[in-house]
Amino acid sequence: MNQRGVRAQQREQTRRTLLRESRQLFAAQGYGAVGLAQIVEAAGVTKGALYHHFDSKADLFGAVLEEVQREVGTRVAAAAEAHADRWDQLTAGCREFLAVTAEPDIQRIMLVDGPAVLGWSAWRALDEASSARHLDDALSALVAEGTLPPQPVEPLTHLLSGAMNEAALWLASPSGPADPAETWAALERLLRALRHTG
């Protein structure tokens, strides 16, 4: 490998290390409690190296959030793809979303700090590019095959995505339900009601 290739590999390794270490810090302490000095110390790099990759702490957090949302989307898609029936894919994906986003590190980065740090519009754009996109695809397929009544899918996607994000926040909060199964049962009833044409 030539010198340029070695440098590129080192830069990518530094970037991955910064993402990994800052993700652990953000998950454990929350965005507001973590300083850049902590991040560079944990990553074993200089502030200059951090600023080579990221413009600010918020920019670094945005990259961490994007990584987390991609992981959530991947896990949801994998849970859905384990089933052949499209309806089972939808319900399995929704159930996995609730399970994954109730994990404390995911919940703090994605649902608590994400909207607060990036702002609602930027956070929604990231959400739509990951989890909401999978939900939209699943609902579109169910409408196309006739399992769901003909309807515009976009409003339904936003409503269900919002309900699931709120449920995930509630499940992870101190005032959340003692039995998470009750929340899933309520969501499952809501999903089943979508199939009824009245």
XYZ file of N, CA and C in Angstrom:
594
model
N 0.843 -1.185 0.000
C 0.000 0.000 0.000
C 0.889 1.251 0.000
N 0.555 2.234 -0.852
C 1.369 3.444 -0.918
C 1.075 4.374 0.264
N 1.871 5.431 0.361
C 1.776 6.370 1.491
C 0.392 7.004 1.576
N -0.162 7.363 0.411
C -1.479 7.988 0.390
C -2.540 7.032 0.931
N -2.425 5.774 0.542
C -3.373 4.770 1.024
C -3.268 4.542 2.524
N -2.044 4.554 3.033
C -1.816 4.391 4.477
C -2.436 5.562 5.234
N -2.218 6.795 4.733
C -2.782 7.980 5.398
C -4.306 7.949 5.385
N -4.877 7.542 4.268
C -6.338 7.461 4.173
C -6.878 6.437 5.172
N -6.182 5.317 5.294
C -6.588 4.274 6.239
C -6.490 4.787 7.682
N -5.429 5.538 7.979
C -5.260 6.101 9.324
C -6.349 7.123 9.631
N -6.685 7.952 8.627
C -7.764 8.944 8.823
C -9.093 8.254 9.110
N -9.377 7.198 8.352
C -10.634 6.472 8.555
C -10.655 5.799 9.926
N -9.508 5.268 10.353
C -9.414 4.645 11.676
C -9.641 5.680 12.769
N -9.088 6.864 12.611
C -9.302 7.943 13.583
C -10.774 8.324 13.652
N -11.405 8.440 12.481
C -12.828 8.789 12.435
C -13.667 7.723 13.148
N -13.395 6.456 12.870
C -14.150 5.366 13.511
C -13.949 5.381 15.028
N -12.719 5.653 15.458
C -12.424 5.706 16.896
C -13.183 6.854 17.555
N -13.199 8.020 16.908
C -13.943 9.161 17.444
C -15.434 8.847 17.553
N -15.979 8.217 16.540
C -17.402 7.844 16.569
C -17.682 6.848 17.691
N -16.851 5.837 17.802
C -17.056 4.798 18.824
C -16.975 5.383 20.239
N -15.913 6.141 20.508
C -15.720 6.672 21.858
C -16.758 7.727 22.218
N -17.080 8.599 21.263
C -18.079 9.629 21.571
C -19.457 9.004 21.745
N -19.743 7.965 20.981
C -21.033 7.286 21.153
C -21.158 6.724 22.563
N -20.110 6.106 23.058
C -20.157 5.556 24.418
C -20.354 6.660 25.448
N -19.668 7.778 25.256
C -19.794 8.898 26.196
C -21.182 9.529 26.123
N -21.673 9.779 24.909
C -23.011 10.365 24.760
C -24.080 9.458 25.355
N -23.941 8.152 25.157
C -24.922 7.198 25.684
C -24.894 7.162 27.203
N -23.713 7.222 27.783
C -23.576 7.096 29.240
C -23.936 8.381 29.975
N -23.555 9.533 29.397
C -23.701 10.791 30.138
C -24.700 11.769 29.541
N -25.056 11.586 28.285
C -25.906 12.558 27.608
C -25.052 13.609 26.926
N -25.565 14.142 25.837
C -24.820 15.093 25.011
C -24.301 16.287 25.820
N -25.169 16.894 26.622
C -24.824 18.107 27.340
C -23.701 17.938 28.343
N -23.537 16.745 28.870
C -22.532 16.507 29.915
C -21.167 16.123 29.360
N -21.072 15.923 28.065
C -19.817 15.458 27.462
C -19.096 16.626 26.796
N -17.822 16.809 27.135
C -17.018 17.863 26.530
C -16.075 17.296 25.482
N -15.618 18.165 24.594
C -14.684 17.724 23.551
C -13.399 17.172 24.146
N -12.956 17.747 25.272
C -11.720 17.259 25.911
C -11.876 15.794 26.316
N -13.058 15.424 26.831
C -13.317 14.019 27.196
C -13.249 13.115 25.977
N -13.839 13.592 24.895
C -13.913 12.782 23.678
C -12.513 12.515 23.125
N -11.703 13.580 22.996
C -10.371 13.368 22.413
C -9.487 12.540 23.337
N -9.685 12.697 24.650
C -8.909 11.871 25.587
C -9.293 10.398 25.448
N -10.587 10.130 25.398
C -11.042 8.746 25.260
C -10.583 8.132 23.941
N -10.561 8.952 22.882
C -10.172 8.451 21.560
C -8.657 8.413 21.377
N -7.936 9.098 22.263
C -6.481 9.125 22.146
C -5.996 9.937 20.962
N -6.718 11.029 20.664
C -6.328 11.892 19.538
C -6.292 13.342 20.023
N -5.830 14.231 19.157
C -5.796 15.654 19.480
C -7.106 16.314 19.051
N -7.348 17.521 19.573
C -8.522 18.277 19.123
C -8.411 18.595 17.633
N -7.182 18.822 17.178
C -6.975 19.078 15.756
C -7.437 17.912 14.901
N -7.168 16.690 15.372
C -7.612 15.502 14.633
C -9.133 15.426 14.607
N -9.756 15.770 15.735
C -11.224 15.768 15.777
C -11.778 16.777 14.779
N -11.195 18.006 14.793
C -11.700 19.048 13.892
C -11.380 18.773 12.426
N -10.438 17.881 12.166
C -10.188 17.461 10.783
C -11.386 16.692 10.226
N -12.082 15.966 11.112
C -13.211 15.126 10.693
C -14.570 15.765 10.940
N -14.691 16.555 12.007
C -15.982 17.108 12.406
C -15.842 18.593 12.738
N -16.826 19.381 12.322
C -16.768 20.827 12.535
C -16.987 21.228 13.991
N -17.719 20.403 14.735
C -18.101 20.765 16.106
C -18.562 19.512 16.841
N -18.840 19.678 18.119
C -19.397 18.563 18.891
C -20.758 18.157 18.323
N -21.557 19.152 17.922
C -22.878 18.847 17.346
C -22.733 18.064 16.044
N -21.740 18.399 15.238
C -21.495 17.686 13.982
C -21.101 16.231 14.269
N -20.242 16.050 15.272
C -19.850 14.696 15.678
C -21.060 13.921 16.187
N -21.878 14.565 17.007
C -23.083 13.905 17.517
C -24.012 13.514 16.368
N -24.135 14.404 15.380
C -24.974 14.091 14.218
C -24.510 12.833 13.505
N -23.184 12.659 13.393
C -22.637 11.452 12.749
C -22.918 10.213 13.598
N -22.828 10.362 14.923
C -23.147 9.255 15.830
C -24.625 8.893 15.703
N -25.486 9.896 15.702
C -26.923 9.661 15.586
C -27.263 8.966 14.273
N -26.631 9.406 13.200
C -26.867 8.782 11.896
C -26.477 7.305 11.931
N -25.363 7.002 12.586
C -24.913 5.615 12.729
C -25.923 4.799 13.545
N -26.396 5.376 14.634
C -27.374 4.695 15.490
C -28.660 4.442 14.715
N -29.137 5.443 13.987
C -30.389 5.268 13.246
C -30.245 4.235 12.133
N -29.071 4.184 11.508
C -28.835 3.133 10.494
C -28.906 1.759 11.129
N -28.286 1.615 12.317
C -28.315 0.328 13.025
C -29.739 -0.073 13.381
N -30.520 0.881 13.866
C -31.917 0.590 14.207
C -32.659 0.144 12.956
N -32.485 0.877 11.855
C -33.138 0.499 10.604
C -32.734 -0.889 10.135
N -31.454 -1.223 10.282
C -30.960 -2.545 9.877
C -31.579 -3.644 10.730
N -31.652 -3.413 12.041
C -32.228 -4.419 12.937
C -33.719 -4.603 12.688
N -34.417 -3.503 12.433
C -35.852 -3.581 12.135
C -36.065 -4.351 10.830
N -35.271 -4.022 9.815
C -35.405 -4.703 8.522
C -35.106 -6.194 8.656
N -34.085 -6.547 9.435
C -33.733 -7.963 9.616
C -34.858 -8.727 10.308
N -35.468 -8.099 11.316
C -36.586 -8.750 12.017
C -37.760 -8.961 11.072
N -38.024 -7.956 10.231
C -39.132 -8.068 9.282
C -38.849 -9.135 8.227
N -37.625 -9.155 7.723
C -37.275 -10.078 6.634
C -37.226 -11.538 7.079
N -37.299 -11.761 8.386
C -37.328 -13.142 8.879
C -38.688 -13.800 8.613
N -39.647 -13.021 8.120
C -41.001 -13.526 7.854
C -41.315 -13.413 6.368
N -42.095 -14.352 5.862
C -42.471 -14.336 4.448
C -43.705 -13.470 4.208
N -44.659 -13.503 5.143
C -45.911 -12.768 5.003
C -45.685 -11.281 5.291
N -46.204 -10.412 4.428
C -45.959 -8.971 4.566
C -46.547 -8.399 5.862
N -47.710 -8.886 6.260
C -48.295 -8.396 7.518
C -47.412 -8.790 8.706
N -46.940 -10.031 8.688
C -46.026 -10.469 9.752
C -44.730 -9.661 9.733
N -44.291 -9.268 8.526
C -43.100 -8.423 8.417
C -43.330 -7.082 9.107
N -44.498 -6.482 8.865
C -44.816 -5.194 9.492
C -44.833 -5.312 11.010
N -45.554 -6.292 11.521
C -45.671 -6.393 12.986
C -44.336 -6.760 13.632
N -43.563 -7.627 12.988
C -42.252 -7.985 13.538
C -41.315 -6.776 13.527
N -41.371 -5.988 12.466
C -40.540 -4.789 12.380
C -40.915 -3.768 13.441
N -42.203 -3.566 13.649
C -42.671 -2.625 14.680
C -42.253 -3.096 16.071
N -42.401 -4.384 16.299
C -42.017 -4.930 17.616
C -40.515 -4.765 17.856
N -39.713 -5.024 16.827
C -38.265 -4.871 16.956
C -37.890 -3.414 17.185
N -38.584 -2.501 16.519
C -38.313 -1.078 16.722
C -38.514 -0.708 18.190
N -39.614 -1.156 18.770
C -39.863 -0.851 20.187
C -38.796 -1.472 21.079
N -38.387 -2.688 20.763
C -37.366 -3.356 21.580
C -36.023 -2.638 21.481
N -35.619 -2.291 20.263
C -34.309 -1.665 20.056
C -34.263 -0.271 20.658
N -35.296 0.532 20.405
C -35.259 1.925 20.865
C -35.508 2.053 22.362
N -35.908 0.990 23.014
C -36.036 1.022 24.469
C -34.703 0.711 25.153
N -33.704 0.288 24.374
C -32.367 0.074 24.949
C -31.816 1.444 25.355
N -31.332 1.581 26.602
C -30.995 2.916 27.121
C -30.038 3.740 26.264
N -28.989 3.131 25.693
C -28.044 3.933 24.903
C -28.670 4.425 23.603
N -29.449 3.558 22.956
C -30.134 3.948 21.717
C -31.163 5.031 22.020
N -31.935 4.814 23.079
C -33.006 5.740 23.441
C -32.459 7.131 23.737
N -31.378 7.193 24.493
C -30.829 8.504 24.871
C -30.313 9.255 23.647
N -29.543 8.562 22.793
C -28.957 9.226 21.619
C -30.028 9.557 20.583
N -30.877 8.585 20.278
C -31.802 8.736 19.165
C -33.054 9.534 19.501
N -33.630 9.291 20.675
C -34.935 9.880 20.967
C -34.901 11.048 21.944
N -33.909 11.091 22.818
C -33.846 12.186 23.789
C -32.947 13.316 23.280
N -31.656 13.001 23.072
C -30.716 14.044 22.659
C -30.825 14.389 21.176
N -31.177 13.420 20.342
C -31.222 13.662 18.897
C -32.048 14.874 18.498
N -33.343 14.909 18.833
C -34.159 16.073 18.454
C -33.690 17.364 19.134
N -33.214 17.255 20.376
C -32.782 18.446 21.118
C -31.522 19.066 20.515
N -30.581 18.232 20.094
C -29.297 18.735 19.587
C -29.415 19.195 18.138
N -30.036 18.369 17.296
C -30.081 18.682 15.867
C -31.243 19.571 15.483
N -32.263 19.625 16.327
C -33.495 20.308 15.955
C -34.445 19.307 15.317
N -35.722 19.588 15.456
C -36.745 18.630 15.025
C -36.648 18.305 13.540
N -36.468 19.316 12.682
C -36.463 19.083 11.231
C -35.311 18.182 10.804
N -34.114 18.463 11.298
C -32.948 17.642 10.935
C -33.093 16.229 11.488
N -33.630 16.119 12.707
C -33.830 14.799 13.299
C -34.838 13.994 12.482
N -35.943 14.642 12.077
C -36.961 13.944 11.287
C -36.387 13.473 9.952
N -35.536 14.287 9.348
C -34.936 13.893 8.063
C -34.108 12.625 8.230
N -33.331 12.531 9.320
C -32.553 11.313 9.580
C -33.471 10.134 9.857
N -34.520 10.362 10.644
C -35.469 9.288 10.972
C -36.144 8.769 9.712
N -36.534 9.688 8.833
C -37.202 9.288 7.593
C -36.272 8.507 6.677
N -34.982 8.790 6.750
C -34.017 8.084 5.903
C -33.721 6.678 6.411
N -34.096 6.387 7.644
C -33.802 5.054 8.196
C -35.088 4.326 8.542
N -35.527 4.394 9.774
C -36.672 3.610 10.236
C -37.963 3.943 9.496
N -38.243 5.235 9.297
C -39.502 5.607 8.649
C -39.554 5.119 7.202
N -38.406 5.057 6.549
C -38.368 4.564 5.160
C -38.802 3.099 5.100
N -38.311 2.295 6.061
C -38.712 0.878 6.107
C -40.213 0.755 6.371
N -40.724 1.584 7.271
C -42.152 1.554 7.586
C -42.973 1.940 6.364
N -42.556 2.978 5.663
C -43.263 3.421 4.459
C -43.282 2.317 3.404
N -42.138 1.641 3.225
C -42.073 0.540 2.250
C -43.043 -0.577 2.622
N -43.079 -0.925 3.915
C -43.948 -2.010 4.373
C -45.416 -1.657 4.184
N -45.790 -0.442 4.549
C -47.191 -0.022 4.412
C -47.594 0.077 2.947
N -46.697 0.582 2.110
C -46.987 0.673 0.663
C -47.258 -0.706 0.073
N -46.451 -1.683 0.471
C -46.635 -3.049 -0.037
C -47.964 -3.633 0.435
N -48.339 -3.344 1.678
C -49.602 -3.876 2.213
C -50.812 -3.237 1.530
N -50.727 -1.951 1.190
C -51.812 -1.302 0.449
C -51.876 -1.882 -0.962
N -50.709 -2.060 -1.591
C -50.666 -2.579 -2.966
C -51.251 -3.979 -3.067
N -51.025 -4.806 -2.051
C -51.546 -6.177 -2.129
C -52.975 -6.286 -1.607
N -53.525 -5.198 -1.064
C -54.910 -5.206 -0.602
C -55.096 -5.602 0.847
N -54.026 -5.847 1.582
C -54.148 -6.179 3.006
C -54.625 -4.965 3.791
N -54.183 -3.779 3.384
C -54.693 -2.530 3.943
C -55.573 -1.867 2.903
N -56.620 -1.159 3.349
C -57.488 -0.478 2.386
C -56.714 0.585 1.600
N -57.141 0.880 0.377
C -56.469 1.919 -0.412
C -56.468 3.246 0.351
N -55.299 3.873 0.417
C -55.173 5.138 1.151
C -53.800 5.732 0.870
N -53.648 7.041 1.127
C -52.305 7.633 1.021
C -51.430 7.066 2.142
N -50.238 6.634 1.786
C -49.370 5.965 2.764
C -48.578 6.963 3.616
N -48.237 8.116 3.049
C -47.380 9.058 3.775
C -47.955 9.486 5.129
N -49.245 9.887 5.205
C -49.765 10.269 6.521
C -49.762 9.101 7.510
N -50.079 7.920 7.014
C -50.096 6.737 7.873
C -48.702 6.441 8.416
N -47.685 6.574 7.563
C -46.298 6.365 7.985
C -45.926 7.333 9.106
N -46.252 8.604 8.919
C -45.911 9.609 9.941
C -46.640 9.347 11.253
N -47.913 8.979 11.175
C -48.682 8.713 12.401
C -48.128 7.507 13.156
N -47.860 6.425 12.439
C -47.332 5.227 13.107
C -45.914 5.446 13.628
N -45.095 6.145 12.843
C -43.737 6.430 13.280
C -43.753 7.267 14.559
N -44.596 8.277 14.595
C -44.727 9.107 15.793
C -45.204 8.312 16.989
N -46.189 7.448 16.769
C -46.710 6.623 17.867
C -45.626 5.703 18.417
N -44.826 5.126 17.529
C -43.789 4.199 17.991
C -42.635 4.929 18.682
N -42.266 6.110 18.167
C -41.238 6.895 18.854
C -41.708 7.279 20.260
N -42.958 7.707 20.376
C -43.506 8.080 21.681
C -43.572 6.865 22.606
N -43.975 5.725 22.075
C -44.037 4.504 22.885
C -42.650 4.122 23.387
N -41.640 4.239 22.524
C -40.269 3.903 22.927
C -39.788 4.820 24.043
N -40.084 6.113 23.933
C -39.715 7.061 24.993
C -40.408 6.713 26.302
N -41.678 6.399 26.216
C -42.464 6.075 27.405
C -41.949 4.791 28.061
N -41.643 3.790 27.245
C -41.143 2.522 27.780
C -39.836 2.712 28.551
N -39.006 3.648 28.088
C -37.701 3.833 28.717
C -37.721 4.846 29.859
N -38.845 5.534 30.057
C -38.905 6.564 31.096
C -39.210 5.950 32.460
N -38.835 6.649 33.544
C -39.123 6.145 34.896
C -40.618 5.971 35.143
N -41.447 6.783 34.464
C -42.894 6.668 34.656
C -43.535 5.702 33.662
N -42.703 4.998 32.906
C -43.208 4.068 31.901
C -43.907 2.867 32.514
N -44.489 2.037 31.676
C -45.269 0.901 32.164
C -44.399 -0.160 32.843
N -44.982 -0.816 33.837
C -44.265 -1.893 34.525
C -44.103 -3.097 33.595
N -45.080 -3.291 32.721
C -45.056 -4.438 31.813
C -45.035 -3.944 30.358
N -43.872 -3.992 29.691
C -43.787 -3.526 28.299
C -44.705 -4.297 27.353
N -45.082 -5.506 27.734
C -45.953 -6.309 26.868
C -47.299 -5.615 26.643
N -47.748 -4.841 27.633
C -49.024 -4.130 27.482
C -48.934 -3.081 26.369
N -47.768 -2.418 26.266
C -47.583 -1.407 25.226
C -47.588 -2.068 23.854
N -46.883 -3.194 23.753
C -46.877 -3.897 22.475
C -48.279 -4.375 22.127
N -49.026 -4.879 23.097
C -50.391 -5.359 22.836
C -51.265 -4.211 22.314
N -51.112 -3.012 22.895
C -51.892 -1.862 22.436
C -51.514 -1.490 21.005
N -50.217 -1.517 20.701
C -49.776 -1.198 19.343
C -50.275 -2.247 18.359
N -50.256 -3.493 18.771
C -50.725 -4.572 17.891
C -52.216 -4.404 17.586
N -53.001 -4.010 18.588
C -54.434 -3.764 18.358
C -54.616 -2.597 17.381
N -53.790 -1.572 17.541
C -53.850 -0.424 16.638
C -53.526 -0.848 15.206
N -52.498 -1.672 15.052
C -52.140 -2.148 13.723
C -53.252 -3.002 13.107
N -53.817 -3.894 13.930
C -54.902 -4.762 13.408
C -56.095 -3.931 12.954
N -56.374 -2.832 13.647
C -57.515 -1.988 13.293
C -57.332 -1.353 11.916
N -56.082 -1.193 11.482
C -55.838 -0.617 10.170
C -56.352 -1.506 9.051
N -56.478 -2.780 9.322
C -56.905 -3.729 8.287
C -58.414 -3.678 8.064
N -59.143 -3.144 9.021
C -60.601 -3.117 8.921
C -61.040 -1.975 8.014
N -61.901 -2.272 7.099
C -62.392 -1.249 6.172
C -63.650 -0.583 6.715
N -64.102 -0.999 7.863
C -65.310 -0.418 8.446
C -66.459 -1.201 7.943
